[in-house]
XYZ file of C-alpha atoms in Angstrom:
579
model
C 14.864 107.218 169.160
C 15.451 105.497 165.967
C 12.745 105.589 163.361
C 9.491 106.819 164.295
C 6.354 106.000 162.679
C 3.009 107.073 161.894
C 2.238 110.095 163.609
C 4.455 109.848 166.472
C 4.301 113.138 168.700
C 8.016 113.789 169.602
C 11.075 116.623 171.004
C 12.186 117.511 167.749
C 15.459 119.724 168.356
C 14.666 123.693 167.731
C 17.500 125.535 167.537
C 19.378 125.232 171.201
C 15.775 123.621 172.815
C 13.081 120.818 172.291
C 9.948 121.857 170.955
C 7.003 119.251 170.749
C 5.962 118.153 167.467
C 3.996 115.591 165.403
C 5.713 113.664 162.495
C 3.708 114.203 159.753
C 4.333 111.845 156.386
C 5.860 113.408 153.330
C 2.317 113.324 151.261
C 0.936 116.228 153.369
C 3.714 117.996 152.541
C 4.126 117.134 149.430
C 7.668 116.627 149.609
C 10.092 113.474 150.510
C 12.302 114.324 153.372
C 16.284 114.980 153.133
C 17.940 111.623 154.018
C 18.726 111.449 157.676
C 15.468 113.989 158.342
C 12.215 113.896 159.028
C 8.554 116.190 158.458
C 7.015 117.455 161.562
C 4.549 119.832 162.507
C 5.818 122.042 164.825
C 2.525 121.794 167.784
C 1.884 125.733 169.004
C 3.308 127.490 166.162
C 1.617 125.266 163.672
C 4.434 125.295 161.316
C 6.223 122.692 159.628
C 9.476 121.796 158.274
C 12.842 119.004 158.417
C 14.615 117.805 161.353
C 17.539 115.746 161.674
C 16.445 112.450 162.903
C 19.412 112.742 165.063
C 17.141 115.790 166.870
C 14.610 114.116 168.178
C 13.457 111.796 171.520
C 11.035 110.322 172.779
C 8.212 112.462 174.178
C 7.677 110.803 176.809
C 10.491 109.002 178.383
C 11.408 112.919 177.855
C 9.107 114.423 179.161
C 9.687 116.350 182.435
C 13.386 116.832 181.513
C 12.737 118.707 178.682
C 9.998 120.717 180.536
C 12.092 121.430 183.443
C 14.865 121.939 181.286
C 12.524 124.315 179.181
C 11.575 126.185 182.254
C 14.391 127.126 183.374
C 15.782 128.317 180.702
C 13.187 130.254 179.315
C 10.377 133.042 180.259
C 8.364 133.691 177.653
C 6.944 131.060 177.899
C 2.903 131.077 176.594
C 3.861 129.606 172.649
C 5.844 126.572 174.290
C 3.054 126.261 177.144
C 0.306 126.282 173.876
C 2.466 123.766 172.570
C 2.845 121.825 175.522
C -1.181 120.906 176.127
C -1.621 120.196 172.027
C 0.545 117.412 171.965
C -0.078 116.059 175.533
C -3.779 116.036 174.167
C -2.897 114.439 170.248
C -0.783 112.069 172.662
C -2.967 110.988 174.722
C -5.959 110.218 172.533
C -3.528 107.931 170.882
C -2.594 106.255 173.762
C -6.503 105.895 173.964
C -6.809 108.650 176.955
C -9.887 110.993 176.159
C -8.223 114.948 178.231
C -9.998 117.407 175.577
C -11.406 118.664 179.157
C -9.223 118.439 181.680
C -8.058 122.236 183.079
C -4.310 122.892 181.805
C -2.729 122.597 185.280
C -3.945 119.093 185.869
C -2.802 118.117 181.941
C 0.300 119.601 182.833
C 0.745 118.051 186.554
C -1.041 114.612 184.946
C 2.496 114.520 182.652
C 4.900 115.510 184.976
C 3.428 112.548 186.967
C 4.286 110.350 184.305
C 1.436 109.557 181.920
C -0.460 107.547 184.158
C -3.239 105.487 182.393
C -2.325 105.230 179.170
C -3.375 102.246 177.434
C -1.877 100.723 174.055
C -0.173 102.399 171.099
C -4.374 103.137 169.349
C -4.226 101.973 165.408
C -6.762 103.963 164.376
C -5.306 107.257 164.697
C -6.366 110.262 162.876
C -4.710 113.408 162.640
C -7.864 115.799 163.661
C -9.441 117.896 161.745
C -7.821 121.465 162.206
C -3.918 120.251 162.215
C -4.993 118.906 158.242
C -7.504 122.187 157.771
C -3.372 124.025 158.780
C -1.722 121.570 156.839
C -4.033 122.463 153.249
C -3.271 125.821 154.257
C 0.360 126.041 154.821
C 0.988 123.625 152.006
C -0.780 127.103 149.628
C 0.289 130.161 151.152
C 4.297 129.100 150.864
C 7.151 126.605 150.505
C 7.954 124.643 153.713
C 10.945 125.927 155.790
C 14.036 122.931 154.985
C 16.838 122.582 158.038
C 19.473 122.144 154.321
C 19.392 123.054 150.839
C 21.920 122.657 148.130
C 21.169 123.755 144.528
C 21.696 120.014 143.764
C 17.336 120.195 145.017
C 16.930 123.684 145.306
C 14.933 123.585 142.676
C 12.146 121.677 143.972
C 12.009 122.701 147.307
C 11.993 126.445 146.481
C 9.528 126.501 143.312
C 8.009 129.700 144.235
C 9.254 132.877 141.899
C 7.367 136.565 142.925
C 7.096 137.516 138.864
C 4.586 140.720 139.976
C 4.477 143.916 141.595
C 1.128 142.353 142.411
C 2.397 139.257 144.477
C 5.070 141.247 146.207
C 3.079 143.807 148.325
C -0.113 141.248 148.797
C 3.374 138.776 150.826
C 5.978 137.744 153.611
C 8.800 138.322 152.108
C 10.017 135.432 154.563
C 8.269 132.983 154.276
C 5.446 134.032 151.030
C 2.404 133.859 153.502
C -0.402 136.351 153.119
C -1.118 136.715 156.293
C 0.986 140.439 156.397
C 1.504 141.979 160.069
C 3.955 145.131 159.659
C 5.949 146.416 156.636
C 9.584 144.457 156.621
C 12.288 147.241 158.814
C 15.180 146.959 156.332
C 13.347 145.933 152.851
C 9.849 147.194 151.072
C 8.242 144.551 151.421
C 5.790 143.135 154.300
C 6.212 140.410 156.637
C 4.436 138.048 159.123
C 3.733 137.731 162.725
C 5.654 134.448 162.764
C 8.877 136.273 160.667
C 8.493 139.345 162.647
C 9.395 137.749 165.570
C 12.489 135.336 164.122
C 14.358 138.373 162.789
C 14.359 139.574 165.863
C 15.771 136.846 167.409
C 18.376 136.426 164.923
C 18.837 140.199 163.012
C 21.952 140.395 165.581
C 23.221 137.224 165.554
C 26.692 137.202 165.308
C 30.233 134.718 165.064
C 32.471 134.881 166.082
C 33.900 135.521 163.181
C 31.461 139.088 162.225
C 29.491 137.030 159.800
C 26.210 137.150 160.151
C 23.822 133.760 160.765
C 21.185 134.128 159.482
C 19.510 136.152 156.988
C 18.900 139.508 157.085
C 15.688 138.919 155.024
C 13.784 136.167 156.757
C 16.024 135.228 159.806
C 16.313 131.551 159.034
C 19.047 129.718 159.009
C 20.756 128.557 155.859
C 23.329 128.814 152.953
C 24.076 132.955 153.208
C 25.938 134.901 150.643
C 28.187 137.320 152.956
C 29.023 141.525 152.771
C 32.013 141.364 151.579
C 32.355 144.369 153.979
C 34.132 143.617 156.942
C 32.406 145.895 158.701
C 28.744 145.616 157.762
C 29.245 141.093 157.692
C 25.771 140.607 156.974
C 23.672 137.886 155.328
C 21.086 136.807 152.088
C 20.043 133.331 151.942
C 20.116 131.874 148.750
C 15.718 131.217 149.001
C 15.028 135.081 149.251
C 17.643 136.545 146.879
C 16.171 134.467 144.450
C 12.727 134.181 144.738
C 12.912 137.364 145.372
C 15.196 137.975 141.929
C 17.900 139.567 142.053
C 21.231 136.758 139.678
C 22.428 134.507 142.333
C 24.771 133.621 139.932
C 26.068 137.181 139.396
C 26.672 137.582 143.332
C 29.384 134.903 143.388
C 31.290 135.835 140.551
C 31.674 138.969 142.194
C 35.239 139.560 144.107
C 33.731 142.046 146.307
C 29.636 141.838 146.719
C 28.536 144.629 148.676
C 24.446 143.026 150.163
C 22.046 145.266 150.000
C 22.694 147.380 152.788
C 26.323 147.981 152.466
C 25.745 149.157 148.385
C 24.825 152.516 146.765
C 25.315 151.343 143.442
C 21.028 150.297 141.774
C 20.536 147.367 141.168
C 18.715 144.608 138.605
C 15.893 146.602 138.169
C 13.559 143.367 138.316
C 15.044 142.882 141.757
C 12.428 143.102 144.637
C 15.343 143.899 147.800
C 15.519 147.254 147.531
C 16.740 148.980 151.197
C 14.314 151.616 153.494
C 15.884 154.403 153.436
C 14.437 154.959 157.111
C 15.650 150.757 158.367
C 17.813 152.219 160.997
C 15.018 153.757 162.370
C 12.400 151.281 161.636
C 15.016 148.506 163.803
C 15.265 151.144 166.292
C 11.928 151.122 166.860
C 10.711 146.752 166.200
C 13.339 146.518 169.163
C 11.845 149.355 171.426
C 8.077 148.338 170.763
C 8.248 146.143 174.301
C 11.381 147.839 176.104
C 10.232 149.346 179.443
C 13.809 151.298 179.663
C 14.913 152.065 175.987
C 17.756 151.553 173.644
C 19.570 154.146 172.346
C 19.374 154.835 167.950
C 22.115 153.975 165.389
C 25.344 156.970 167.161
C 28.607 154.961 165.625
C 30.829 157.365 168.321
C 32.583 155.537 170.592
C 30.808 154.661 173.888
C 30.524 155.364 176.771
C 30.904 152.581 180.067
C 29.497 152.448 183.130
C 30.077 148.548 185.463
C 28.484 148.406 188.049
C 30.429 145.582 190.667
C 32.823 146.060 188.563
C 35.340 143.187 189.554
C 38.345 143.184 187.574
C 37.755 144.656 184.238
C 35.544 141.360 182.216
C 33.566 143.494 180.822
C 35.845 146.180 178.923
C 38.105 143.236 178.007
C 35.605 141.457 176.345
C 34.854 145.002 174.197
C 38.457 145.463 173.509
C 38.535 141.864 172.109
C 36.001 142.797 170.151
C 37.106 145.866 169.053
C 34.725 148.133 170.085
C 36.237 152.404 170.739
C 35.620 152.398 174.146
C 35.363 156.489 175.226
C 35.199 155.877 179.387
C 35.355 153.105 180.818
C 33.176 154.466 185.290
C 33.619 151.710 187.051
C 32.380 150.962 190.829
C 34.585 149.129 192.675
C 35.998 148.235 196.501
C 37.978 145.040 196.398
C 41.553 147.099 196.244
C 43.387 143.708 194.580
C 40.559 143.697 191.624
C 40.622 147.830 191.370
C 44.682 146.989 191.421
C 44.915 144.707 188.613
C 41.629 146.283 186.660
C 44.138 149.380 186.552
C 47.286 147.470 185.815
C 45.887 146.736 182.018
C 43.827 149.565 181.345
C 44.327 153.496 181.421
C 40.758 154.306 179.893
C 39.271 153.831 183.607
C 37.926 156.031 186.351
C 37.139 154.320 189.591
C 33.892 155.932 191.149
C 34.591 154.599 195.204
C 31.752 152.128 196.739
C 27.946 151.905 195.487
C 26.592 153.735 198.326
C 28.643 156.272 197.738
C 26.679 156.940 194.776
C 24.239 159.332 194.151
C 22.522 161.675 191.340
C 25.374 163.836 191.498
C 27.271 161.197 191.189
C 25.338 160.362 187.563
C 25.040 163.575 186.121
C 29.313 164.337 186.790
C 29.492 161.307 184.125
C 26.902 161.153 182.098
C 27.124 160.351 179.257
C 26.391 157.085 179.492
C 25.455 154.284 176.625
C 26.470 150.566 178.646
C 25.288 150.690 182.190
C 26.499 146.494 183.244
C 26.042 144.823 186.955
C 26.367 141.136 188.454
C 26.051 141.970 191.975
C 26.736 139.549 194.629
C 25.412 136.194 194.459
C 26.397 134.575 197.720
C 23.354 134.994 199.579
C 21.189 134.274 196.545
C 22.812 131.182 195.519
C 21.120 127.454 196.045
C 24.169 126.198 196.693
C 24.917 128.441 199.585
C 22.661 126.738 202.809
C 22.709 129.543 204.682
C 22.530 132.190 202.632
C 20.073 135.463 203.665
C 18.455 136.585 200.731
C 17.381 139.644 198.398
C 16.142 142.046 201.840
C 18.125 141.524 204.494
C 20.139 143.970 205.818
C 23.418 142.434 206.666
C 23.643 139.934 203.860
C 25.438 141.312 199.712
C 22.051 140.274 198.185
C 20.193 144.059 198.708
C 23.512 145.120 196.739
C 20.959 145.227 194.279
C 18.542 147.835 194.978
C 21.795 149.901 194.758
C 22.247 149.036 191.222
C 18.337 149.764 190.349
C 18.566 153.028 192.165
C 21.180 153.587 189.723
C 19.290 152.262 186.392
C 16.609 154.104 187.553
C 18.448 157.485 187.993
C 20.261 157.173 184.548
C 16.227 156.794 183.097
C 15.255 159.826 183.964
C 18.613 162.162 183.933
C 20.521 160.336 180.409
C 18.088 160.194 178.376
C 18.323 155.794 176.159
C 20.892 153.309 176.790
C 22.288 150.184 176.902
C 22.336 147.532 180.179
C 22.798 144.317 181.389
C 22.134 142.389 185.184
C 23.357 139.172 185.869
C 23.553 137.041 188.961
C 23.551 133.624 189.924
C 21.036 131.044 187.769
C 20.181 128.975 190.690
C 18.095 131.001 192.640
C 15.054 130.166 194.164
C 12.301 131.333 191.485
C 10.762 134.517 193.866
C 13.981 136.085 194.371
C 14.218 135.685 190.689
C 10.530 136.727 190.215
C 11.087 140.077 192.786
C 14.010 140.924 190.597
C 12.339 140.720 187.505
C 9.475 142.926 188.801
C 11.868 145.936 189.318
C 13.827 145.870 186.402
C 10.685 145.419 184.507
C 11.922 142.382 182.275
C 12.167 138.541 182.188
C 15.682 137.404 182.268
C 17.187 134.916 179.164
C 19.949 132.394 180.801
C 22.782 131.704 178.790
C 25.260 128.826 179.667
C 28.800 129.675 179.303
C 29.459 126.032 177.788
C 27.360 127.561 175.100
C 30.727 129.220 173.744
C 33.557 127.948 176.332
C 35.328 124.472 177.332
C 32.434 126.046 181.474
C 29.463 125.449 182.715
C 28.533 128.602 184.006
C 24.650 129.192 183.679
C 23.742 132.687 184.905
C 20.462 135.436 184.333
C 20.969 138.347 183.004
C 18.179 141.389 182.113
C 18.714 144.019 180.001
C 18.338 145.874 176.555
C 20.938 144.796 174.656
C 19.163 142.431 171.093
C 21.775 139.369 171.056
C 18.982 138.982 175.391
C 15.894 137.761 172.491
C 18.881 135.164 170.746
C 18.830 131.452 170.386
C 21.858 130.515 170.049
C 23.422 127.185 169.481
C 25.496 125.075 172.305
C 28.533 124.561 170.153
C 31.857 125.512 172.790
C 34.608 124.290 173.106
C 36.573 121.609 175.044
C 38.810 121.914 177.776
C 41.498 120.047 176.268
C 41.914 123.128 174.189
C 42.447 125.467 177.300
C 45.382 123.752 178.464
C 49.508 123.529 178.987
C 52.018 121.569 177.119
C 51.536 117.499 178.169
C 47.891 117.516 180.234
C 44.915 115.950 178.642
C 41.588 116.451 180.169
C 39.783 114.203 181.753
C 36.662 115.556 180.641
C 34.325 117.663 177.571
C 34.141 120.808 180.356
C 34.711 121.250 183.737
C 31.541 121.950 186.495
C 31.373 125.997 187.668
C 34.185 127.194 189.109
C 33.958 129.332 191.746
C 35.710 130.788 194.277
C 35.607 128.017 196.184
C 39.093 125.530 196.484
C 37.189 122.064 196.072
C 34.445 123.989 193.181
C 37.779 123.219 191.084
C 36.907 119.121 191.510
C 34.567 117.275 189.551
C 31.782 115.627 191.211
C 31.433 112.193 189.185
C 33.765 109.442 188.779
C 36.931 112.256 187.382
C 36.567 113.748 190.193
C 40.191 115.588 188.833
C 39.642 117.235 185.552
C 43.310 116.923 183.554
C 45.555 114.318 183.595
C 49.253 115.643 183.948
C 51.951 113.225 182.014
C 54.797 115.355 182.710
C 54.552 113.714 186.474
C 52.409 111.074 185.626
C 49.221 111.661 188.074
C 45.778 113.318 187.458
C 45.428 116.921 187.800
C 43.090 120.335 189.361
C 43.322 123.348 186.571
C 46.220 125.688 187.273
C 45.025 129.496 188.020
C 46.816 130.244 184.524
C 44.503 127.637 182.841
C 41.549 129.040 184.713
C 42.380 132.412 183.445
C 42.189 130.333 179.521
C 38.341 128.773 180.746
C 37.474 132.273 181.523
C 38.256 133.896 178.666
C 41.338 135.994 179.731
C 44.987 136.350 179.125
C 47.171 134.254 180.403
C 48.688 135.723 184.499
C 46.106 138.261 183.713
C 45.599 138.684 187.470
C 48.589 137.942 188.761
C 50.153 141.766 189.685
C 51.566 142.708 192.660
C 51.494 140.678 195.486
C 48.468 138.547 195.056
C 48.356 134.532 195.596
C 47.121 132.395 193.693
C 43.603 131.443 195.842
C 43.126 135.521 195.829
C 43.242 135.179 192.212
C 41.087 132.033 192.289
C 38.452 133.980 193.976
C 38.580 136.557 191.961
C 38.393 135.047 189.190
C 35.025 132.763 190.371
C 33.537 136.267 190.540
C 34.393 137.631 187.738
C 31.616 137.119 184.507
C 32.994 135.020 181.363
C 34.828 136.818 178.963
C 33.378 134.504 175.947
C 29.450 134.970 177.459
C 30.233 138.885 177.387
C 31.048 138.643 174.247
C 28.482 136.974 172.614
C 26.078 139.454 174.436
C 28.384 142.522 174.119
C 28.884 141.339 169.774
C 25.244 143.960 168.709
C 27.498 146.767 170.304
C 29.839 146.837 167.102
C 26.406 148.046 164.921
C 25.842 150.737 167.326
C 29.073 152.222 167.816
C 32.862 153.146 166.336
C 35.759 150.357 166.097
C 38.763 149.583 166.529
C 39.541 148.088 163.530
């Protein structure tokens, strides 16, 4: 949208979502924005930060698109709705239409209908007093967050230094505000509500290299110094290290630096970064506070898994790729081809048969279980199926969800705490989504395979894995990286691959996703390329005499291995590794 002027209301990209914000002049935040950045005030949580100009879009033009996208992808909406209502009111005042007395429902409906009856942009608009007061308060209590920082401008951006114990005790060690809420769960010191929420969303966010994305103290993205231990991977930002008075230069000079969690050697006596002895229990409590189904503690033992509607063993493939030591993997599955594929690759799998025959005695025999995975058939829930039968029709497959629910609640009674993850199609209607959420007593998170693979495949996930709290960036690879030799991609991502042959074609002008330079013709994906797109090794489904169409059908029902790794990666912090 170019370079916004004045106090423009806009959408700014925050993590992987767009959030309503107000452009601020640098004079109000006492600091000039970095090149290609602007300062914005975020509606809803009332903080301010820099955001890249490339990550902003027009508020009115994209209102319907961004709002509908958010509702589809998110379920914890209270903060976001507050932000929306504030942004609409400010925007309407700028355009000479007062809506202060409108009810929330009317306000949102009016905006979704295209902001009718707005006038020209007012030249006399001034910031509301509540925003001015909030900005003054923020400037006095803590330093502004930035999207990027360098050593050259570091001191100018973060002049704060905690100099004595008194300052340390009354400040949040994440943002240095005085509105502290709790003790920090890992290190001595306190934390505010905003930073605690941020920490919950980032503490188990690790990349493919097992390195943490965000600082373990403040939860911010940034230039992290990573622990050298291959079993840790936790990171700490320069801001926290400097402000809490450790010697960053000395740390960088070390070839094998062990972080504040891994090292038992004495620290700089002036450093305020000190590990709590009971930090594991505190983190465990933090993630359990609002959960109905509690998560386990940190046992560091082998993992015992129950996979319901297992299919071709995607869960076990992902756990093996993550090098998590699986002691036993119980699978509930009736498809003979799927069972044969799993048994051809794995020796530690025991199939339990049809879910309809599973009772409490069966479950008692396999206890203890540490992880339950499930993804009931979606054909009768997907809006892509005009003949779908929904959740309750006895002759349909949707009703199988309730068999899983019985297993989940029985295990909660007889097994003790365990991790669990339930998946289903995101294109189900709101009624079915709400029914499933009511039974599972939590809301789903929408995860797209496009974030980590070349396939657009959006799915809902319910569960208690810490990674379901995370906001992951959309940085997935392109199709070109998954093709065989002499084959070129005609699109960056393929649409969702289902059990049907026609799903291999794209619904646009480029009907074919691939150009074959050998035949000089357009083509669809080969079965081996489909396996790669889903994250399986080539020929994973090439077992016995299973035909190509049957192999595609099995893959179309499967989870994405890349998504499974993304969500299950947090278990590396809880269970033994094979390396």
